[in-house]
Coordinates of C-alpha atoms in Angstrom, one line a residue:
X1 CA 0.0 0.1 0.0
X2 CA 1.3 3.5 -0.9
X3 CA 1.6 6.1 1.8
X4 CA 0.1 9.4 1.1
X5 CA -0.9 12.6 3.0
X6 CA -4.1 12.9 4.8
X7 CA -7.3 14.1 2.9
X8 CA -10.8 15.3 3.8
X9 CA -13.9 16.1 2.0
X10 CA -17.6 16.3 2.6
X11 CA -19.1 12.8 1.3
X12 CA -22.7 13.8 1.3
X13 CA -24.7 16.2 -0.6
X14 CA -24.7 19.6 1.0
X15 CA -27.9 20.9 2.0
X16 CA -30.5 20.5 4.8
X17 CA -30.8 16.9 5.8
X18 CA -30.6 14.5 8.8
X19 CA -27.0 14.1 8.7
X20 CA -23.8 15.1 6.8
X21 CA -20.5 12.9 6.6
X22 CA -16.9 14.3 6.4
X23 CA -14.6 11.8 5.3
X24 CA -10.9 11.9 6.3
X25 CA -8.4 9.2 4.8
X26 CA -4.8 8.6 5.3
X27 CA -2.2 7.6 7.9
X28 CA -2.8 10.6 10.4
X29 CA -6.7 10.7 10.1
X30 CA -7.0 9.5 13.8
X31 CA -4.6 12.0 15.0
X32 CA -6.0 14.7 13.1
X33 CA -9.8 14.1 14.2
X34 CA -8.8 13.4 17.8
X35 CA -7.2 17.0 17.9
X36 CA -10.6 18.6 17.3
X37 CA -12.8 15.9 19.1
X38 CA -14.1 15.6 22.6
X39 CA -15.7 12.5 23.7
X40 CA -18.6 12.5 26.2
X41 CA -16.3 10.2 28.6
X42 CA -13.3 12.5 28.0
X43 CA -11.4 9.7 26.3
X44 CA -9.5 10.2 23.0
X45 CA -10.0 8.1 19.9
X46 CA -6.3 7.0 19.4
X47 CA -7.1 3.7 20.7
X48 CA -10.4 3.4 19.2
X49 CA -11.3 -0.1 18.0
X50 CA -11.9 -0.3 14.1
X51 CA -15.5 -0.4 13.0
X52 CA -16.9 1.1 16.1
X53 CA -18.5 4.5 16.9
X54 CA -17.5 7.4 19.3
X55 CA -19.9 10.0 20.5
X56 CA -18.9 13.5 21.4
X57 CA -18.3 17.1 20.1
X58 CA -16.2 18.7 17.3
X59 CA -14.7 21.8 18.7
X60 CA -13.2 25.0 17.6
X61 CA -9.5 24.5 18.5
X62 CA -8.8 28.2 18.9
X63 CA -11.9 28.9 21.2
X64 CA -12.6 25.5 22.7
X65 CA -16.2 26.3 21.6
X66 CA -18.4 23.1 20.6
X67 CA -19.3 23.4 16.8
X68 CA -21.6 20.1 16.6
X69 CA -22.6 17.0 18.3
X70 CA -21.2 14.2 16.3
X71 CA -20.7 10.4 16.0
X72 CA -17.0 9.3 15.0
X73 CA -16.5 6.1 13.1
X74 CA -13.1 4.6 12.3
X75 CA -12.1 2.0 9.6
X76 CA -8.6 0.7 9.8
X77 CA -6.8 0.1 6.5
X78 CA -6.3 -1.9 4.5
X79 CA -9.9 -2.9 5.2
X80 CA -11.5 0.2 4.2
X81 CA -12.5 2.0 0.9
X82 CA -9.4 3.5 0.2
X83 CA -7.1 0.9 1.9
X84 CA -6.1 3.4 4.3
X85 CA -7.0 4.5 7.8
X86 CA -10.5 6.2 7.4
X87 CA -12.4 8.5 10.0
X88 CA -15.8 9.5 9.1
X89 CA -17.4 12.4 11.1
X90 CA -21.3 12.1 11.2
X91 CA -22.8 15.5 12.1
X92 CA -26.1 17.2 11.7
X93 CA -27.1 18.0 8.2
X94 CA -26.8 21.6 7.3
X95 CA -24.4 23.7 4.9
X96 CA -22.9 25.8 7.6
X97 CA -22.2 23.2 10.3
X98 CA -20.8 20.8 7.9
X99 CA -18.4 23.3 6.4
X100 CA -17.3 24.6 9.7
X101 CA -16.3 21.0 10.6
X102 CA -14.5 20.5 7.3
X103 CA -12.5 23.8 8.0
X104 CA -11.4 22.5 11.6
X105 CA -10.3 19.1 10.0
X106 CA -8.3 21.0 7.4
X107 CA -6.8 23.4 10.2
X108 CA -5.9 20.2 12.1
X109 CA -3.6 19.0 9.3
X110 CA -5.5 17.4 6.6
X111 CA -5.9 18.9 3.1
X112 CA -9.0 19.1 1.0
X113 CA -9.3 16.0 -1.2
X114 CA -9.5 16.4 -5.0
X115 CA -12.5 15.2 -7.0
X116 CA -12.6 11.6 -6.9
X117 CA -9.3 11.3 -5.0
X118 CA -10.9 8.7 -2.4
X119 CA -11.7 6.3 -5.2
X120 CA -8.3 7.1 -6.9
X121 CA -6.5 5.9 -3.7
X122 CA -8.5 2.6 -3.6
X123 CA -7.3 2.2 -7.1
X124 CA -3.6 3.1 -6.4
X125 CA -3.6 1.1 -3.3
X126 CA -4.8 -2.0 -5.4
X127 CA -8.2 -2.5 -3.6
X128 CA -10.0 -2.1 -6.9
X129 CA -8.9 -1.8 -10.6
X130 CA -9.8 1.1 -12.9
X131 CA -12.9 -0.2 -14.3
X132 CA -14.2 -0.9 -10.8
X133 CA -13.4 2.6 -9.8
X134 CA -15.2 4.0 -12.7
X135 CA -18.4 1.8 -11.7
X136 CA -18.3 3.6 -8.3
X137 CA -19.6 6.9 -10.2
X138 CA -21.8 4.9 -12.4
X139 CA -23.6 3.7 -9.3
X140 CA -24.0 7.1 -8.0
X141 CA -25.5 8.5 -11.3
X142 CA -27.6 5.5 -12.1
X143 CA -31.1 6.4 -13.0
X144 CA -32.9 3.2 -13.0
X145 CA -32.6 -0.3 -11.5
X146 CA -31.2 -2.0 -14.5
X147 CA -28.4 0.8 -15.0
X148 CA -27.6 0.3 -11.2
X149 CA -27.4 -3.3 -11.6
X150 CA -25.0 -3.0 -14.4
X151 CA -22.8 -0.6 -12.5
X152 CA -22.9 -2.7 -9.4
X153 CA -21.8 -5.9 -11.3
X154 CA -18.9 -4.0 -12.8
X155 CA -18.0 -2.7 -9.3
X156 CA -17.8 -6.2 -8.2
X157 CA -15.3 -7.1 -10.8
X158 CA -17.5 -8.8 -13.6
X159 CA -15.7 -6.7 -16.3
X160 CA -12.3 -7.0 -14.6
X161 CA -12.6 -10.8 -14.5
X162 CA -13.7 -11.0 -18.2
X163 CA -10.8 -8.8 -19.2
X164 CA -8.2 -10.6 -17.1
X165 CA -9.3 -14.0 -18.6
X166 CA -8.9 -12.5 -22.2
X167 CA -5.5 -11.1 -21.4
X168 CA -4.2 -14.3 -19.8
X169 CA -5.2 -16.2 -22.8
X170 CA -3.3 -13.7 -25.0
X171 CA -0.2 -14.2 -22.9
X172 CA -0.4 -17.9 -23.3
X173 CA -0.6 -17.4 -27.3
X174 CA 2.5 -15.2 -27.0
X175 CA 4.5 -17.7 -24.9
X176 CA 3.7 -20.4 -27.5
X177 CA 5.0 -18.3 -30.3
X178 CA 8.0 -17.3 -28.6
X179 CA 8.8 -20.9 -27.6
X180 CA 8.4 -21.8 -31.4
X181 CA 10.7 -19.1 -32.5
X182 CA 13.4 -19.9 -29.7
X183 CA 13.4 -23.6 -30.7
X184 CA 13.3 -23.6 -34.7
X185 CA 14.8 -27.1 -34.9
X186 CA 11.6 -28.6 -33.4
X187 CA 9.9 -27.3 -36.5
X188 CA 6.5 -26.3 -34.9
X189 CA 6.0 -23.1 -36.7
X190 CA 3.1 -24.4 -38.9
X191 CA 1.4 -26.3 -35.9
X192 CA 1.8 -23.3 -33.8
X193 CA 0.5 -21.1 -36.7
X194 CA -2.5 -23.1 -37.1
X195 CA -3.3 -23.2 -33.2
X196 CA -2.9 -19.5 -32.8
X197 CA -5.3 -18.6 -35.5
X198 CA -8.1 -20.9 -34.0
X199 CA -7.4 -19.3 -30.6
X200 CA -7.3 -15.7 -31.9
X201 CA -10.7 -16.4 -33.7
X202 CA -12.1 -17.7 -30.5
X203 CA -10.9 -14.5 -28.7
X204 CA -12.5 -12.4 -31.4
X205 CA -15.8 -13.7 -30.9
X206 CA -15.7 -13.0 -27.2
X207 CA -14.3 -9.3 -27.9
X208 CA -17.1 -8.8 -30.6
X209 CA -19.8 -9.8 -28.1
X210 CA -18.4 -7.1 -25.6
X211 CA -18.2 -4.5 -28.2
X212 CA -21.8 -5.4 -29.4
X213 CA -22.9 -5.1 -25.9
X214 CA -21.7 -1.4 -25.7
X215 CA -24.6 0.2 -27.4
X216 CA -27.1 -1.4 -24.9
X217 CA -24.5 -0.4 -22.2
X218 CA -24.4 3.2 -23.4
X219 CA -28.1 3.4 -23.0
X220 CA -28.2 1.9 -19.4
X221 CA -25.2 4.3 -18.3
X222 CA -26.3 7.5 -20.0
X223 CA -29.9 7.0 -21.0
X224 CA -31.6 6.8 -24.4
X225 CA -31.4 10.3 -26.0
X226 CA -35.0 10.8 -27.3
X227 CA -36.1 14.0 -29.1
X228 CA -39.7 14.9 -29.6
X229 CA -40.0 16.8 -32.8
X230 CA -42.7 18.3 -35.1
X231 CA -44.4 21.4 -36.1
X232 CA -45.6 23.9 -33.4
X233 CA -48.7 22.9 -31.6
X234 CA -48.9 19.2 -32.7
X235 CA -48.7 18.1 -28.9
X236 CA -45.0 17.7 -28.2
X237 CA -45.3 19.4 -24.6
X238 CA -48.4 17.4 -23.9
X239 CA -46.6 14.1 -24.8
X240 CA -43.7 15.0 -22.6
X241 CA -46.1 15.7 -19.6
X242 CA -48.2 12.5 -20.3
X243 CA -45.0 10.2 -20.3
X244 CA -43.5 11.9 -17.1
X245 CA -46.9 12.0 -15.7
X246 CA -46.3 15.6 -14.5
X247 CA -47.0 19.0 -15.9
X248 CA -43.3 19.7 -16.9
X249 CA -43.9 21.6 -20.0
X250 CA -46.2 24.6 -20.7
X251 CA -49.0 23.6 -22.8
X252 CA -51.4 26.1 -24.6
X253 CA -53.0 26.3 -28.0
X254 CA -50.6 29.1 -28.9
X255 CA -48.2 27.7 -31.5
X256 CA -44.4 28.3 -30.6
X257 CA -44.8 28.2 -26.8
X258 CA -41.6 25.9 -26.5
X259 CA -38.8 28.1 -27.4
X260 CA -35.9 26.3 -25.8
X261 CA -34.9 22.6 -25.0
X262 CA -36.6 20.9 -22.0
X263 CA -35.0 17.8 -20.7
X264 CA -36.1 15.3 -18.2
X265 CA -35.6 11.5 -17.4
X266 CA -38.1 8.8 -17.3
X267 CA -37.9 5.0 -16.8
X268 CA -39.3 2.4 -19.4
X269 CA -39.0 -1.3 -18.1
X270 CA -35.7 -0.3 -16.5
X271 CA -34.2 1.7 -19.4
X272 CA -33.3 5.4 -18.6
X273 CA -34.9 7.6 -21.3
X274 CA -33.8 11.1 -21.5
X275 CA -36.8 12.9 -23.1
X276 CA -36.2 16.1 -24.8
X277 CA -39.1 18.5 -25.8
X278 CA -37.9 20.7 -28.5
X279 CA -39.2 24.0 -30.1
X280 CA -41.5 23.3 -33.2
X281 CA -39.8 23.2 -36.4
X282 CA -41.2 25.8 -38.8
X283 CA -40.1 28.8 -40.7
X284 CA -40.3 31.9 -38.6
X285 CA -39.2 35.4 -38.4
X286 CA -39.2 35.5 -34.7
X287 CA -35.4 35.7 -33.7
X288 CA -36.0 33.8 -30.3
X289 CA -38.0 31.1 -31.9
X290 CA -35.6 30.8 -34.8
X291 CA -32.8 30.0 -32.3
X292 CA -35.0 27.4 -30.6
X293 CA -35.8 25.6 -34.2
X294 CA -31.9 25.6 -34.9
X295 CA -31.4 23.9 -31.4
X296 CA -34.0 21.3 -32.4
X297 CA -32.2 20.4 -35.5
X298 CA -29.1 20.0 -33.5
X299 CA -30.9 17.7 -31.0
X300 CA -32.0 15.5 -33.7
X301 CA -28.6 15.1 -35.1
X302 CA -27.3 13.9 -31.8
X303 CA -30.3 11.9 -30.6
X304 CA -30.7 8.1 -30.3
X305 CA -34.3 8.1 -31.1
X306 CA -36.6 10.7 -32.7
X307 CA -40.3 10.8 -31.8
X308 CA -41.9 12.6 -34.7
X309 CA -45.4 14.0 -34.0
X310 CA -48.2 15.1 -36.5
X311 CA -51.5 16.6 -35.8
X312 CA -54.2 14.0 -36.9
X313 CA -56.7 16.7 -37.3
X314 CA -54.4 18.6 -39.8
X315 CA -53.4 17.7 -43.3
X316 CA -49.7 17.3 -44.1
X317 CA -47.8 20.3 -45.8
X318 CA -44.3 21.0 -47.0
X319 CA -42.9 21.6 -43.5
X320 CA -44.0 18.3 -42.4
X321 CA -42.2 16.6 -45.3
X322 CA -39.1 18.6 -44.6
X323 CA -39.1 17.2 -41.1
X324 CA -39.5 13.7 -42.4
X325 CA -36.6 14.0 -44.7
X326 CA -34.4 15.5 -41.9
X327 CA -35.1 12.3 -39.6
X328 CA -35.4 9.5 -42.1
X329 CA -31.9 8.2 -41.5
X330 CA -32.5 8.1 -37.5
X331 CA -34.2 5.4 -35.5
X332 CA -37.7 7.0 -35.2
X333 CA -41.3 6.5 -33.9
X334 CA -44.0 8.4 -35.8
X335 CA -47.0 9.4 -33.6
X336 CA -50.3 10.8 -35.2
X337 CA -51.5 12.8 -32.2
X338 CA -55.1 14.3 -31.3
X339 CA -57.0 11.2 -32.5
X340 CA -60.0 12.4 -30.3
X341 CA -60.4 15.2 -33.1
X342 CA -61.8 14.6 -36.6
X343 CA -59.2 13.0 -39.0
X344 CA -57.7 15.3 -41.6
X345 CA -54.5 13.5 -42.2
X346 CA -53.7 11.3 -45.5
X347 CA -51.6 8.6 -44.0
X348 CA -50.9 7.3 -47.5
X349 CA -48.4 10.2 -47.8
X350 CA -46.3 8.7 -45.0
X351 CA -45.4 5.7 -47.2
X352 CA -41.7 6.6 -47.1
X353 CA -41.8 5.8 -43.3
X354 CA -41.8 2.4 -41.7
X355 CA -45.5 1.8 -40.8
X356 CA -44.4 -0.6 -38.0
X357 CA -43.6 2.4 -36.0
X358 CA -46.4 4.7 -36.9
X359 CA -49.1 4.9 -34.0
X360 CA -52.4 6.8 -33.5
X361 CA -52.2 8.4 -30.0
X362 CA -53.9 11.0 -27.9
X363 CA -51.3 12.7 -25.4
X364 CA -54.2 14.5 -23.9
X365 CA -56.4 11.6 -23.4
X366 CA -53.3 9.2 -22.6
X367 CA -54.3 7.0 -25.5
X368 CA -51.7 4.7 -27.1
X369 CA -48.8 5.6 -25.0
X370 CA -48.0 2.1 -24.4
X371 CA -47.1 1.5 -28.1
X372 CA -44.4 4.2 -27.7
X373 CA -42.8 2.2 -24.7
X374 CA -43.0 -1.2 -26.5
X375 CA -41.5 0.3 -29.9
X376 CA -38.6 1.7 -27.9
X377 CA -37.7 -1.7 -26.5
X378 CA -38.1 -3.2 -29.8
X379 CA -35.9 -0.7 -31.6
X380 CA -33.1 -0.8 -29.1
X381 CA -33.3 -4.1 -27.2
X382 CA -35.2 -6.5 -29.5
X383 CA -37.7 -6.7 -26.6
X384 CA -35.0 -8.4 -24.3
X385 CA -33.4 -6.2 -21.9
X386 CA -30.0 -7.7 -20.9
X387 CA -29.9 -8.3 -17.1
X388 CA -27.1 -10.9 -16.9
X389 CA -23.7 -11.3 -18.2
X390 CA -21.2 -8.5 -18.8
X391 CA -22.3 -5.4 -20.4
X392 CA -19.6 -2.7 -21.7
X393 CA -21.2 0.7 -20.4
X394 CA -18.1 3.0 -20.9
X395 CA -16.9 4.5 -24.2
X396 CA -13.3 4.2 -23.1
X397 CA -13.7 0.6 -22.6
X398 CA -15.3 0.2 -26.0
X399 CA -12.5 2.2 -27.8
X400 CA -9.9 -0.1 -26.0
X401 CA -11.9 -3.3 -27.0
X402 CA -11.9 -1.9 -30.7
X403 CA -8.1 -1.3 -30.6
X404 CA -7.5 -4.8 -29.3
X405 CA -9.8 -6.4 -31.9
X406 CA -7.9 -4.4 -34.8
X407 CA -4.7 -5.6 -33.4
X408 CA -5.8 -9.3 -33.3
X409 CA -7.1 -8.9 -37.0
X410 CA -3.5 -7.7 -37.9
X411 CA -2.1 -10.8 -36.1
X412 CA -4.3 -13.1 -38.1
X413 CA -3.2 -11.3 -41.5
X414 CA 0.4 -11.8 -40.5
X415 CA -0.1 -15.5 -39.8
X416 CA -2.1 -16.2 -42.8
X417 CA 0.1 -13.9 -45.4
X418 CA 3.6 -14.3 -44.1
X419 CA 6.1 -16.9 -43.0
X420 CA 7.3 -15.0 -40.0
X421 CA 5.2 -16.1 -36.9
X422 CA 7.1 -13.7 -34.6
X423 CA 5.4 -10.7 -36.6
X424 CA 1.9 -11.9 -35.2
X425 CA 3.3 -11.8 -31.5
X426 CA 3.7 -8.1 -31.7
X427 CA 0.2 -7.4 -32.8
X428 CA -1.1 -9.9 -30.0
X429 CA 0.9 -8.1 -27.5
X430 CA -0.5 -4.7 -28.5
X431 CA -4.0 -6.3 -28.1
X432 CA -3.0 -7.4 -24.7
X433 CA -1.9 -3.9 -23.9
X434 CA -5.2 -2.3 -25.2
X435 CA -7.1 -4.6 -23.0
X436 CA -4.9 -3.7 -20.1
X437 CA -6.2 -0.1 -20.5
X438 CA -9.7 -1.2 -19.4
X439 CA -8.6 -2.4 -15.9
X440 CA -5.7 0.2 -15.6
X441 CA -2.7 -2.1 -15.8
X442 CA -1.3 -0.5 -18.8
X443 CA -2.9 3.0 -18.8
X444 CA -1.0 6.3 -18.9
X445 CA -0.9 8.3 -15.7
X446 CA -2.3 11.4 -17.2
X447 CA -5.2 9.5 -18.4
X448 CA -5.9 8.2 -14.8
X449 CA -5.7 11.9 -13.6
X450 CA -8.4 12.8 -16.1
X451 CA -10.7 9.8 -15.3
X452 CA -10.6 10.7 -11.6
X453 CA -11.2 14.5 -12.1
X454 CA -14.6 13.6 -13.6
X455 CA -15.6 12.2 -10.3
X456 CA -17.7 14.2 -7.7
X457 CA -16.0 15.8 -4.7
X458 CA -15.8 13.5 -1.6
X459 CA -16.0 10.2 -3.5

């Protein structure tokens, strides 16, 4: 275990609440907290038993004034989150009292932790690997039960074990090649080459499965970015409110009410859906509305799914067909809204769209909304939401897998098209190196710094 200086930070969200927790980690954590803590029985905490609590007060060391009534907990390294000695101060929730206690901890000799530094120390001290460390933030930011389960599995090492297995098999292949090169008199090069090709093909199947899981994993981690588009007053905001089951967006009969982007999350069968209500797309001279229309088009470009809405009671016009052309290369669901009004739309004019994903609905009357949810599952999960096995949820992991795959394909090319089997071992070793970036074994230090800077303070 590496020895670092002692750090401290508030590990709970700042605000009014039952308790707040100030976490202190490092070799001197007990000494530092003992310096500003007075227990009710006047004993110090230097001989405190691990995984127990002490009751007392945190004091202002200069004035000896009580700041707050607290409970102190102690976790002895290496059996702690950071694998260091950790002291946690449980005080009353509240911004002022929590910050005052943190100030006293800093005055007593700790320094303020950087974002993600507690988890970074857990990684550097070997308690978890890099993919497990990244899963900690995924657990914190998970928006549904499925996304949380995927993050928990990764934090428990499901991906680490899979990557470790792949890397061990690559090392075995490299060892066989090197043994063949070192003993050419045994004339095993042809046999080794054939066995290596079979082993690489087997590895490629497993790597491809991981890469293919990443699209689903991205949705579980970040949410399915879903943009609701259409002309003004077709019912986009009503649909947003209906799906969220709350009045999040303003709904009026006045066209062009929504002029900016409204984003909210919802849950469909465990899939986190980021719903985006956009400004109605139309030609306009209004400067503010024109900016909203441009934002809407930008959101369509980056969306995973487009929900295109038409007014069932209005005939189609050039603006409608312009929107159709704009979204035709995206995954989409088409809604014919306001079916409670007289029909005025000619559905035959929508023949350029996939009629399997065209639905008649009434956002106002809450009719047909289940069709939207079922279509989303069909479009992105083939009606089967993965809830077991390893799912790649991190774009960094996907990129490393793609590089590993590319190197293995180069190795196959070398084995099939050259007589020098040792050339393939270079590509195989590069593949091993790329996979090592996932669990942190072969990653550059500056990238490690960047990853942990994206963490929240206190974690």
